[in-house]
Amino acid sequence: MSPSVRLQEMIRVIRSARTQGEERGVIQRECAAIRAQFRQADNGGRSHNLAKLLYVHMLGYPAHFGQMECVRLIASPRYNEKRVGYLGAMMLLDENQDASLLITNSIKNDLAHSSQYVQSLALCTLACMGSAEMCRDLAPEIDRLLRASSSYIKKKATLCAVHIVRKVPELGELFTPAARALLAEKNHGVLHGAVILITELCERNAQTLVQFREAVPELVHIMRGLVTSGYSPEHTVAGISDPFLQVRILRLLRILGRNNDTASDAMNDLLAQVATNTDSSKTAGSAVLYETVLTVMDIKSESGLRVLAVNILGRFLLNNDRNIRYISMTSLQKIVSTDHNAVQRHRGTIVDCLKDQDASVKRRALELSLALVSAINIRSMMKELLLFLSTCPPELKSHAASGIFNAAERYSPSQRWHIDTILHVLITAGADVRDETVPNLIQLITNASQLHCYTVHKLYRALVADISQQPLVQVACWCIGEYGDSLLQGDCEETEPIQVTEDDILDALETVLQSHMSSPATRGFALTATMKLSTRITENVDRIRSIVSIYGSCMDVELQQRAVEYNALFKKYDHMRAAVLEKMPVMDRSSMGQTNGESGGGGVQELEPTKPKQPEMMVAPQPASQVCDLLDLLSDPEEPSLPGGPLGPGGAPLGPAGLMSGSAGGDLLYLLGGLELTPTPTPATAPAAVTVYDKSGVVLKLSCERPLDASQTITLTATNTSDHDVSSLTLQAAVPKNVQLQMKAPSGDSLPARSSAVVTQTVLLNNPNKVSLKMRVRLSYTTS
Amino acid sequence: MRFMLLFSRQGKLRLQKWYVPLGDQEKRRLGRELVQTILGRKAKMCSFLEWRDLKVVYKRYASLYFCCAIEEQDNELITLEVIHRYVELLDKYFGSVCELDIIFNFEKAYFILDEFLLGGEAQETSKKSVLKAIEQADQLTSTCYQQASPRITSPTCYEHA
């Protein structure tokens, strides 16, 4: 009987087993037979027994006893036995097994075998499971084979070298010369392997990278040949000439062109050609286009090429094929920070993808959407994001929630909107928000004093509707405790009036206290809120007293402690109760490393008592943390000359001094306030003076007085510490259209050398429409 | 490529090729979990997913799922092409391949894969060359068998289990 039949016979028998137990029985018998066979001398069926064992192994049964048999078969002179032996080695042995070292010698011998098929087996096995040890031992052999005459061997040796370089990067130097020579090969298989090898070498060694940059023209030539060549039946896939090789070359070009102008220039034309000529109706073409786009975005390409690339991604975004849409969003994610505006154009489509059925696509769309949120589109984007939050899969909920919070914090147009958004998130996805959401929200509410009434009404309604979402309940309890009196008043202009009695409020709080859904922390909130209400309400103080005393014997230690202390407050320290339970003062978040930006006039007065040194001048109601503002400032896309940081005192010339756009928030004077509040202290003397020009000893400073709302006084001061006299000093200033400018006469127009003389000029600004303030200053003088 | 798995709709592994060194237990666990994740996906979903810290590309051909885990920088779309090329090779070799072919001739499926991919990368981009090499290797093998035992081996048919 033919040996192969016995293997297939066994497979058939195993498959016909009706239960797991029956199968196990069959396999145990077979394994016993195989073990016995292994112990016998060579009987011509060794390879088939090993094959049987490998099948059993694939089903999930242990096959350790086959390892030595693999080693023996590999050493056999017969090809069929070697073949199965090597297969067994790849399946049963990995570099962590001791037995793998035993095959090193066999591999070495086989690498020098006369038959290329035997050499091929050895190369394949080494590339699959070669350990670092084996790689070091056999690297010289591989290097020799890289120069072999047979393409068949060369292509395999190249990939083997790739594996060696991945395992032992130092050996890369050994292969570099051979790799360079391989680029001249015509055989696609060898070329493909060579490109991969060069990619690995360049990624790991900067010098090799520099060396291979010289090969860019050669690579461009090869690539051009592929793109413009006609149909070749051997390599063409869906009309694309060897897409595998094309993708590999594009990736190598990406690595070579990165951060290097010369190399990038050399490949610009080629990339444009590939981008325009590749047919993307099938996956092969799309794969090539995708790789091209990645390369274009990563090297120093011309702007026209970048636009072409982003347009390709935009086209992908509209493709019916879900895979292509996913790919497109992955790429857009990579470039959203550098080419923000270009990606913004596709916002609509991206937001639509939030509604896609597929979880992968949804995730990508969510990340992109969060990256695309800006002050301009915040309202519409938030609508979409909140809608998404209510229907999104659970694994994305917390990511979406935290993304929404960040976006809201940075760009919310008003405090009320901000609070509404956070409440909405808490109601929809309360269980998945981070822990610091609760204190953040509380602090936000405290600071929005004109919204206390509105907030507490909303929260009360939410609390009555649903007490399962812990963060929401906690915030609601806190607010009711603090602002319960506004709730009782009943009327609030921003929401529908609702009649709430003291009993209603206490009922709600008691429900929270007693519910099994409430966590211990939530109960703590509820108890404290109940206590605070004792000073805010008039009639049911006894009820509060009784609730508090009940909890004096609660099992939860934290609650018990609170209750006992509150009890004491009622009994012994009743005279202090009102003072202790007073309304909370405004909290600032500077301890959290970030100051909360204020919006609306109401916020300003709150903040002033805590920051007496630098008066805040809020002209335009703009939110967002001031630290973020400065960063926005530096990367504001509307002012391309910004990078260079004209902010710091003694920094570079201000140049076109438009420092802020409306979206980034604030105005010139807000900037000064921003400087004041950043963590790196520049201790200011009021008023702060910003250096707007500092070159060869001539310094121009700008300072402003504490203004009234619409009009401001700015003083420009020029000093000269250089060795030359300065004369004919003139200052000119320009402001946006709606702002009125009046320049007073300067105090003088010359500054002698190395003097402490000063020229000052006062500028009056009137900003009745409260537009964002920008000022351009031109300083001209002659030096001796 | 880190590894390639072929499995049936019932989750039975038909082929597994690992290009990263992992212990046996870990391979089994990883394989099992990934198979369950992919089988849980609906029909029209994306072929790409991010699972644990891996990028996974998979495609279903008839009753078999072909699944590859690739590196971070690898091109997902070209991996789909790699999978498709492998299926074409199997198809050409077995003549209209079906799952049973791969079950009963699993070692040949491995040999074909090893002639197409080496160390996780494609070694030959020409279909013709791969098939020719397999043919030659097969001839060499059957010569060895003939030398060992003079009876001619003939392909057998296998019944539906």
Short mmCIF file of N, CA and C in Angstrom, two decimals, chain A residues 2 5 7-8 11-12 15-16 23 47-48 51 54-55 57-58 60-61 78-80 83 87 90-91 94-96 115 117 120 124 127-128 152 155-156 159-160 166-167 187-189 192 196 203 234-235 237 242-244 247-248 251 254 283-284 286-287 290-291 322-324 326-327 357-361 363-364, chain B residues 12-24 27-28 41 44-50 73-78 80-82 85 100 103-108 110-111 114-119 121-129 132-134 136-138 140-141 144-145 148 151 153-154 156 158-159 161:
data_model
loop_
_atom_site.label_atom_id
_atom_site.label_comp_id
_atom_site.label_asym_id
_atom_site.label_seq_id
_atom_site.Cartn_x
_atom_site.Cartn_y
_atom_site.Cartn_z
N SER A 2 0.49 2.21 -0.77
CA SER A 2 1.29 3.43 -0.88
C SER A 2 1.31 4.16 0.46
N VAL A 5 -1.26 6.86 1.21
CA VAL A 5 -2.62 6.43 1.51
C VAL A 5 -2.78 6.21 3.00
N LEU A 7 -1.48 7.86 5.33
CA LEU A 7 -1.71 9.16 5.98
C LEU A 7 -3.15 9.59 5.76
N GLN A 8 -3.58 9.46 4.51
CA GLN A 8 -4.93 9.93 4.22
C GLN A 8 -5.97 9.03 4.88
N ILE A 11 -6.31 10.23 8.34
CA ILE A 11 -7.08 11.47 8.41
C ILE A 11 -8.56 11.14 8.29
N ARG A 12 -8.89 10.23 7.41
CA ARG A 12 -10.29 9.87 7.21
C ARG A 12 -10.87 9.25 8.48
N ARG A 15 -11.46 11.89 11.07
CA ARG A 15 -12.61 12.76 10.77
C ARG A 15 -13.93 12.05 10.97
N SER A 16 -13.91 10.72 10.83
CA SER A 16 -15.17 10.01 10.98
C SER A 16 -15.52 9.76 12.44
N GLU A 23 -12.47 10.58 19.00
CA GLU A 23 -11.32 11.13 18.28
C GLU A 23 -10.05 10.98 19.11
N SER A 47 8.93 9.30 6.83
CA SER A 47 8.37 10.62 6.52
C SER A 47 6.86 10.62 6.70
N HIS A 48 6.24 9.51 6.39
CA HIS A 48 4.79 9.48 6.51
C HIS A 48 4.34 9.44 7.96
N ALA A 51 4.56 12.89 9.08
CA ALA A 51 3.44 13.67 8.52
C ALA A 51 2.17 13.42 9.33
N LEU A 54 2.33 15.35 12.41
CA LEU A 54 2.09 16.77 12.20
C LEU A 54 0.60 17.07 12.07
N TYR A 55 -0.12 16.15 11.45
CA TYR A 55 -1.57 16.36 11.35
C TYR A 55 -2.20 16.36 12.73
N HIS A 57 -0.77 17.04 15.45
CA HIS A 57 -0.35 18.28 16.14
C HIS A 57 -1.23 19.45 15.75
N MET A 58 -1.59 19.50 14.47
CA MET A 58 -2.42 20.61 14.01
C MET A 58 -3.80 20.57 14.64
N GLY A 60 -4.28 19.93 17.58
CA GLY A 60 -4.15 20.47 18.93
C GLY A 60 -3.61 19.49 19.95
N TYR A 61 -3.15 18.33 19.51
CA TYR A 61 -2.64 17.33 20.46
C TYR A 61 -1.13 17.47 20.60
N ARG A 78 17.80 11.44 1.81
CA ARG A 78 16.69 11.38 0.85
C ARG A 78 15.88 12.67 0.88
N TYR A 79 15.58 13.17 -0.29
CA TYR A 79 14.87 14.46 -0.38
C TYR A 79 13.50 14.41 0.27
N ASN A 80 12.74 13.35 -0.01
CA ASN A 80 11.37 13.33 0.53
C ASN A 80 11.39 13.35 2.06
N ARG A 83 12.35 16.83 3.24
CA ARG A 83 11.25 17.78 3.06
C ARG A 83 10.30 17.76 4.26
N LEU A 87 9.73 20.47 7.38
CA LEU A 87 8.38 20.94 7.68
C LEU A 87 8.09 20.72 9.16
N MET A 90 9.82 23.24 11.32
CA MET A 90 9.14 24.54 11.34
C MET A 90 7.88 24.52 12.17
N MET A 91 7.24 23.34 12.24
CA MET A 91 5.99 23.29 12.99
C MET A 91 6.21 22.99 14.46
N ASP A 94 10.69 25.63 17.80
CA ASP A 94 10.91 27.06 17.64
C ASP A 94 12.20 27.38 18.37
N GLU A 95 12.66 28.58 18.26
CA GLU A 95 14.01 28.86 18.74
C GLU A 95 14.16 28.64 20.23
N ASN A 96 13.04 28.55 20.94
CA ASN A 96 13.15 28.34 22.38
C ASN A 96 13.39 26.88 22.75
N SER A 115 21.90 20.03 -4.81
CA SER A 115 20.55 20.24 -5.34
C SER A 115 19.98 21.53 -4.78
N TYR A 117 16.99 22.38 -4.57
CA TYR A 117 15.77 22.19 -3.80
C TYR A 117 16.08 21.87 -2.35
N SER A 120 17.05 25.07 -0.87
CA SER A 120 15.83 25.85 -0.64
C SER A 120 15.17 25.47 0.68
N CYS A 124 14.58 28.03 3.72
CA CYS A 124 13.22 28.30 4.19
C CYS A 124 13.13 28.12 5.69
N ALA A 127 14.95 30.85 7.63
CA ALA A 127 14.22 32.13 7.63
C ALA A 127 12.97 32.08 8.48
N CYS A 128 12.45 30.88 8.70
CA CYS A 128 11.21 30.78 9.45
C CYS A 128 11.45 30.77 10.95
N TYR A 152 16.87 31.40 -8.35
CA TYR A 152 16.03 30.67 -7.42
C TYR A 152 16.63 30.71 -6.01
N LYS A 155 16.98 34.57 -4.54
CA LYS A 155 15.80 35.22 -3.97
C LYS A 155 15.53 34.69 -2.57
N LYS A 156 15.78 33.41 -2.37
CA LYS A 156 15.54 32.85 -1.04
C LYS A 156 16.61 33.30 -0.06
N LEU A 159 15.81 36.79 1.32
CA LEU A 159 14.83 36.85 2.40
C LEU A 159 15.37 36.23 3.67
N CYS A 160 16.24 35.27 3.52
CA CYS A 160 16.89 34.69 4.69
C CYS A 160 17.74 35.75 5.36
N ARG A 166 16.82 41.00 11.00
CA ARG A 166 15.81 41.29 12.02
C ARG A 166 16.19 40.70 13.37
N LYS A 167 16.84 39.53 13.31
CA LYS A 167 17.20 38.87 14.55
C LYS A 167 18.48 39.46 15.15
N ASN A 187 15.44 39.62 -12.38
CA ASN A 187 14.43 38.70 -11.88
C ASN A 187 13.59 39.37 -10.79
N HIS A 188 12.28 39.37 -10.99
CA HIS A 188 11.42 40.09 -10.04
C HIS A 188 11.51 39.55 -8.63
N GLY A 189 11.61 38.22 -8.53
CA GLY A 189 11.66 37.62 -7.19
C GLY A 189 12.87 38.12 -6.42
N HIS A 192 12.53 41.85 -5.59
CA HIS A 192 11.59 42.04 -4.49
C HIS A 192 12.29 41.80 -3.17
N ILE A 196 13.38 44.49 -0.05
CA ILE A 196 13.02 44.27 1.35
C ILE A 196 14.27 44.30 2.21
N GLU A 203 16.48 50.87 7.70
CA GLU A 203 15.70 51.21 8.90
C GLU A 203 16.54 51.07 10.16
N GLU A 234 3.25 37.19 -16.72
CA GLU A 234 3.80 36.55 -15.53
C GLU A 234 3.55 37.37 -14.27
N HIS A 235 3.61 38.69 -14.40
CA HIS A 235 3.61 39.51 -13.19
C HIS A 235 2.40 40.40 -13.04
N VAL A 237 -1.18 41.80 -12.30
CA VAL A 237 -2.37 41.48 -11.50
C VAL A 237 -3.38 42.59 -11.73
N ASP A 242 3.17 43.78 -11.52
CA ASP A 242 3.82 43.37 -10.27
C ASP A 242 3.55 44.34 -9.11
N PRO A 243 2.32 44.38 -8.63
CA PRO A 243 2.00 45.32 -7.55
C PRO A 243 2.81 45.05 -6.29
N PHE A 244 3.19 43.80 -6.05
CA PHE A 244 3.97 43.49 -4.85
C PHE A 244 5.28 44.25 -4.88
N VAL A 247 4.78 48.11 -4.54
CA VAL A 247 4.52 48.56 -3.17
C VAL A 247 5.81 48.58 -2.37
N ARG A 248 6.62 47.56 -2.54
CA ARG A 248 7.87 47.48 -1.80
C ARG A 248 8.82 48.61 -2.15
N ARG A 251 7.71 51.83 -0.65
CA ARG A 251 8.01 51.91 0.79
C ARG A 251 9.48 52.24 1.02
N ARG A 254 10.06 55.80 0.39
CA ARG A 254 9.58 56.61 1.51
C ARG A 254 10.65 56.77 2.56
N THR A 283 -8.27 45.90 -6.14
CA THR A 283 -7.46 46.03 -4.93
C THR A 283 -5.99 46.26 -5.23
N ALA A 284 -5.46 45.59 -6.25
CA ALA A 284 -4.04 45.71 -6.55
C ALA A 284 -3.67 47.17 -6.81
N SER A 286 -5.39 49.82 -5.93
CA SER A 286 -5.59 50.61 -4.71
C SER A 286 -4.43 50.44 -3.76
N ALA A 287 -3.88 49.23 -3.70
CA ALA A 287 -2.74 48.99 -2.81
C ALA A 287 -1.57 49.87 -3.21
N TYR A 290 -2.34 53.52 -2.42
CA TYR A 290 -2.27 53.72 -0.97
C TYR A 290 -0.83 53.93 -0.54
N GLU A 291 0.04 53.05 -1.02
CA GLU A 291 1.45 53.15 -0.65
C GLU A 291 2.03 54.46 -1.19
N ARG A 322 -15.72 48.87 1.64
CA ARG A 322 -15.47 49.28 3.01
C ARG A 322 -13.99 49.28 3.36
N ASN A 323 -13.27 48.32 2.83
CA ASN A 323 -11.83 48.24 3.10
C ASN A 323 -11.12 49.50 2.68
N ILE A 324 -11.49 49.98 1.50
CA ILE A 324 -10.83 51.19 0.99
C ILE A 324 -11.17 52.38 1.88
N TYR A 326 -11.79 52.32 5.03
CA TYR A 326 -11.03 52.15 6.26
C TYR A 326 -9.59 52.60 6.07
N ILE A 327 -9.01 52.16 4.96
CA ILE A 327 -7.63 52.53 4.64
C ILE A 327 -7.50 54.04 4.53
N GLN A 357 -21.82 50.37 9.64
CA GLN A 357 -22.13 49.19 10.44
C GLN A 357 -20.90 48.57 11.08
N ASP A 358 -19.78 48.79 10.40
CA ASP A 358 -18.58 48.05 10.78
C ASP A 358 -17.84 48.72 11.94
N ALA A 359 -17.45 47.92 12.93
CA ALA A 359 -16.81 48.49 14.12
C ALA A 359 -15.46 49.11 13.81
N SER A 360 -14.68 48.49 12.90
CA SER A 360 -13.37 49.06 12.57
C SER A 360 -13.54 50.42 11.94
N VAL A 361 -14.48 50.53 11.00
CA VAL A 361 -14.69 51.81 10.32
C VAL A 361 -15.17 52.85 11.32
N ARG A 363 -14.54 53.01 14.48
CA ARG A 363 -13.44 53.45 15.35
C ARG A 363 -12.59 54.49 14.64
N ARG A 364 -12.25 54.21 13.39
CA ARG A 364 -11.44 55.14 12.62
C ARG A 364 -12.16 56.47 12.47
N LYS B 12 -12.17 25.13 13.07
CA LYS B 12 -11.11 24.11 13.04
C LYS B 12 -9.95 24.62 12.20
N LEU B 13 -8.79 24.51 12.79
CA LEU B 13 -7.58 25.00 12.12
C LEU B 13 -7.17 24.06 11.00
N ARG B 14 -6.95 24.59 9.79
CA ARG B 14 -6.53 23.74 8.69
C ARG B 14 -5.08 23.94 8.32
N LEU B 15 -4.56 25.12 8.67
CA LEU B 15 -3.15 25.38 8.41
C LEU B 15 -2.73 26.51 9.32
N GLN B 16 -1.54 26.44 9.89
CA GLN B 16 -1.04 27.56 10.66
C GLN B 16 0.44 27.71 10.39
N LYS B 17 0.85 28.92 10.01
CA LYS B 17 2.26 29.15 9.75
C LYS B 17 2.68 30.33 10.61
N TRP B 18 3.60 30.10 11.51
CA TRP B 18 4.05 31.13 12.44
C TRP B 18 5.44 31.61 12.06
N TYR B 19 5.61 32.90 11.92
CA TYR B 19 6.91 33.46 11.60
C TYR B 19 7.53 34.16 12.80
N VAL B 20 6.88 34.06 13.95
CA VAL B 20 7.46 34.65 15.16
C VAL B 20 7.64 33.54 16.18
N PRO B 21 8.67 33.62 17.01
CA PRO B 21 8.90 32.54 17.97
C PRO B 21 7.97 32.64 19.17
N LEU B 22 7.03 31.71 19.25
CA LEU B 22 6.14 31.68 20.41
C LEU B 22 6.03 30.25 20.89
N GLY B 23 5.74 30.10 22.17
CA GLY B 23 5.58 28.75 22.70
C GLY B 23 4.31 28.10 22.18
N ASP B 24 4.27 26.80 22.27
CA ASP B 24 3.13 26.03 21.76
C ASP B 24 1.82 26.47 22.39
N LYS B 27 0.74 29.85 21.15
CA LYS B 27 0.22 29.81 19.79
C LYS B 27 -1.21 29.32 19.79
N ARG B 28 -1.46 28.27 20.57
CA ARG B 28 -2.81 27.72 20.60
C ARG B 28 -3.81 28.73 21.13
N ARG B 41 -17.48 38.07 13.48
CA ARG B 41 -17.76 39.24 12.65
C ARG B 41 -18.80 38.93 11.59
N LYS B 44 -20.49 41.40 5.85
CA LYS B 44 -20.03 42.48 4.99
C LYS B 44 -18.99 43.37 5.65
N MET B 45 -18.47 42.94 6.78
CA MET B 45 -17.59 43.84 7.52
C MET B 45 -16.22 43.99 6.86
N CYS B 46 -15.51 44.98 7.36
CA CYS B 46 -14.19 45.30 6.87
C CYS B 46 -13.26 44.09 6.99
N SER B 47 -12.34 43.94 6.05
CA SER B 47 -11.39 42.83 6.13
C SER B 47 -10.26 43.08 7.08
N PHE B 48 -10.21 44.28 7.63
CA PHE B 48 -9.08 44.61 8.50
C PHE B 48 -9.59 44.82 9.90
N LEU B 49 -8.85 44.36 10.86
CA LEU B 49 -9.20 44.73 12.22
C LEU B 49 -7.95 44.87 13.06
N GLU B 50 -8.07 45.68 14.07
CA GLU B 50 -6.98 45.80 15.03
C GLU B 50 -7.34 44.96 16.24
N GLN B 73 3.77 48.51 9.91
CA GLN B 73 4.03 49.31 8.72
C GLN B 73 3.59 48.62 7.43
N ASP B 74 3.07 47.39 7.54
CA ASP B 74 2.73 46.67 6.31
C ASP B 74 1.46 47.21 5.68
N ASN B 75 1.38 47.06 4.38
CA ASN B 75 0.26 47.54 3.60
C ASN B 75 -0.87 46.50 3.63
N GLU B 76 -2.01 46.88 4.17
CA GLU B 76 -3.10 45.90 4.34
C GLU B 76 -3.65 45.42 3.00
N LEU B 77 -3.72 46.36 2.04
CA LEU B 77 -4.34 45.98 0.77
C LEU B 77 -3.47 44.98 0.02
N ILE B 78 -2.17 45.16 0.10
CA ILE B 78 -1.30 44.22 -0.62
C ILE B 78 -1.33 42.86 0.08
N LEU B 80 -4.02 41.54 1.27
CA LEU B 80 -5.19 40.90 0.66
C LEU B 80 -4.79 40.25 -0.66
N GLU B 81 -3.92 40.94 -1.39
CA GLU B 81 -3.46 40.38 -2.66
C GLU B 81 -2.60 39.15 -2.42
N VAL B 82 -1.80 39.17 -1.37
CA VAL B 82 -0.97 38.00 -1.04
C VAL B 82 -1.87 36.79 -0.76
N ARG B 85 -3.33 35.56 -3.95
CA ARG B 85 -2.35 34.84 -4.74
C ARG B 85 -2.18 33.42 -4.23
N LEU B 100 -11.55 20.16 1.44
CA LEU B 100 -11.12 18.78 1.63
C LEU B 100 -9.71 18.55 1.08
N ILE B 103 -7.40 19.61 3.64
CA ILE B 103 -7.39 18.74 4.81
C ILE B 103 -6.54 17.51 4.54
N PHE B 104 -6.80 16.88 3.41
CA PHE B 104 -6.13 15.60 3.15
C PHE B 104 -4.73 15.76 2.60
N ASN B 105 -4.42 16.93 2.12
CA ASN B 105 -3.07 17.15 1.60
C ASN B 105 -2.42 18.33 2.28
N PHE B 106 -2.57 18.39 3.58
CA PHE B 106 -2.10 19.58 4.30
C PHE B 106 -0.61 19.82 4.09
N GLU B 107 0.16 18.72 4.00
CA GLU B 107 1.61 18.95 3.86
C GLU B 107 1.92 19.62 2.53
N LYS B 108 1.12 19.30 1.50
CA LYS B 108 1.35 19.94 0.21
C LYS B 108 0.97 21.42 0.26
N TYR B 110 1.32 23.28 2.80
CA TYR B 110 2.48 23.92 3.43
C TYR B 110 3.61 24.11 2.43
N PHE B 111 3.85 23.07 1.62
CA PHE B 111 4.95 23.17 0.67
C PHE B 111 4.72 24.30 -0.30
N ASP B 114 5.35 27.54 1.39
CA ASP B 114 6.78 27.78 1.59
C ASP B 114 7.48 28.14 0.30
N GLU B 115 6.84 27.85 -0.81
CA GLU B 115 7.46 28.22 -2.08
C GLU B 115 7.03 29.64 -2.47
N PHE B 116 5.97 30.13 -1.83
CA PHE B 116 5.47 31.46 -2.15
C PHE B 116 5.96 32.50 -1.13
N LEU B 117 5.88 32.14 0.16
CA LEU B 117 6.34 33.06 1.21
C LEU B 117 7.55 32.49 1.91
N LEU B 118 8.48 33.35 2.25
CA LEU B 118 9.66 32.91 2.99
C LEU B 118 9.91 33.92 4.10
N GLY B 119 9.97 33.43 5.33
CA GLY B 119 10.22 34.34 6.45
C GLY B 119 9.14 35.40 6.58
N GLU B 121 7.62 36.99 4.06
CA GLU B 121 7.52 37.90 2.92
C GLU B 121 7.38 37.10 1.63
N ALA B 122 6.78 37.72 0.61
CA ALA B 122 6.63 37.03 -0.67
C ALA B 122 8.00 36.89 -1.31
N GLN B 123 8.33 35.68 -1.75
CA GLN B 123 9.64 35.47 -2.37
C GLN B 123 9.56 35.45 -3.89
N GLU B 124 8.39 35.21 -4.43
CA GLU B 124 8.27 35.11 -5.87
C GLU B 124 6.95 35.72 -6.27
N THR B 125 7.03 36.70 -7.18
CA THR B 125 5.79 37.38 -7.53
C THR B 125 5.17 36.82 -8.81
N SER B 126 5.82 35.81 -9.37
CA SER B 126 5.27 35.22 -10.59
C SER B 126 4.61 33.90 -10.25
N LYS B 127 3.35 33.78 -10.56
CA LYS B 127 2.60 32.57 -10.25
C LYS B 127 3.22 31.37 -10.94
N LYS B 128 3.59 31.60 -12.18
CA LYS B 128 4.13 30.51 -13.01
C LYS B 128 5.38 29.93 -12.35
N SER B 129 6.26 30.79 -11.88
CA SER B 129 7.52 30.29 -11.31
C SER B 129 7.28 29.46 -10.07
N LYS B 132 5.97 26.08 -11.05
CA LYS B 132 7.01 25.26 -11.69
C LYS B 132 7.94 24.68 -10.63
N ALA B 133 8.29 25.50 -9.65
CA ALA B 133 9.20 25.01 -8.61
C ALA B 133 8.57 23.88 -7.82
N ILE B 134 7.26 24.02 -7.53
CA ILE B 134 6.56 22.97 -6.79
C ILE B 134 6.57 21.67 -7.59
N GLN B 136 8.67 20.70 -9.82
CA GLN B 136 10.00 20.07 -9.80
C GLN B 136 10.26 19.38 -8.49
N ALA B 137 9.91 20.04 -7.41
CA ALA B 137 10.14 19.44 -6.09
C ALA B 137 9.33 18.17 -5.94
N ASP B 138 8.09 18.21 -6.46
CA ASP B 138 7.24 17.01 -6.37
C ASP B 138 7.86 15.86 -7.15
N LEU B 140 10.94 15.37 -7.74
CA LEU B 140 12.08 14.89 -6.94
C LEU B 140 11.59 13.96 -5.83
N THR B 141 10.52 14.35 -5.20
CA THR B 141 9.97 13.53 -4.12
C THR B 141 9.51 12.19 -4.63
N CYS B 144 12.21 9.84 -5.30
CA CYS B 144 12.72 9.22 -4.07
C CYS B 144 11.85 8.05 -3.65
N TYR B 145 10.54 8.25 -3.77
CA TYR B 145 9.65 7.16 -3.37
C TYR B 145 9.84 5.95 -4.28
N ALA B 148 12.74 4.13 -3.30
CA ALA B 148 12.55 3.39 -2.04
C ALA B 148 11.69 2.16 -2.28
N ARG B 151 6.91 0.33 -6.51
CA ARG B 151 5.53 0.50 -6.93
C ARG B 151 5.21 1.97 -7.16
N THR B 153 3.27 5.29 -6.99
CA THR B 153 2.25 5.87 -6.11
C THR B 153 1.25 6.61 -6.98
N SER B 154 0.02 6.42 -6.65
CA SER B 154 -1.00 7.14 -7.43
C SER B 154 -1.89 7.92 -6.48
N THR B 156 -4.89 9.06 -4.54
CA THR B 156 -6.10 8.33 -4.15
C THR B 156 -7.24 9.32 -3.96
N TYR B 158 -10.54 10.50 -1.76
CA TYR B 158 -10.90 10.46 -0.35
C TYR B 158 -12.39 10.68 -0.24
N GLU B 159 -12.98 10.02 0.70
CA GLU B 159 -14.43 10.14 0.81
C GLU B 159 -14.81 11.29 1.72
N ALA B 161 -16.10 12.81 4.78
CA ALA B 161 -16.16 12.26 6.15
C ALA B 161 -17.45 12.65 6.85
#
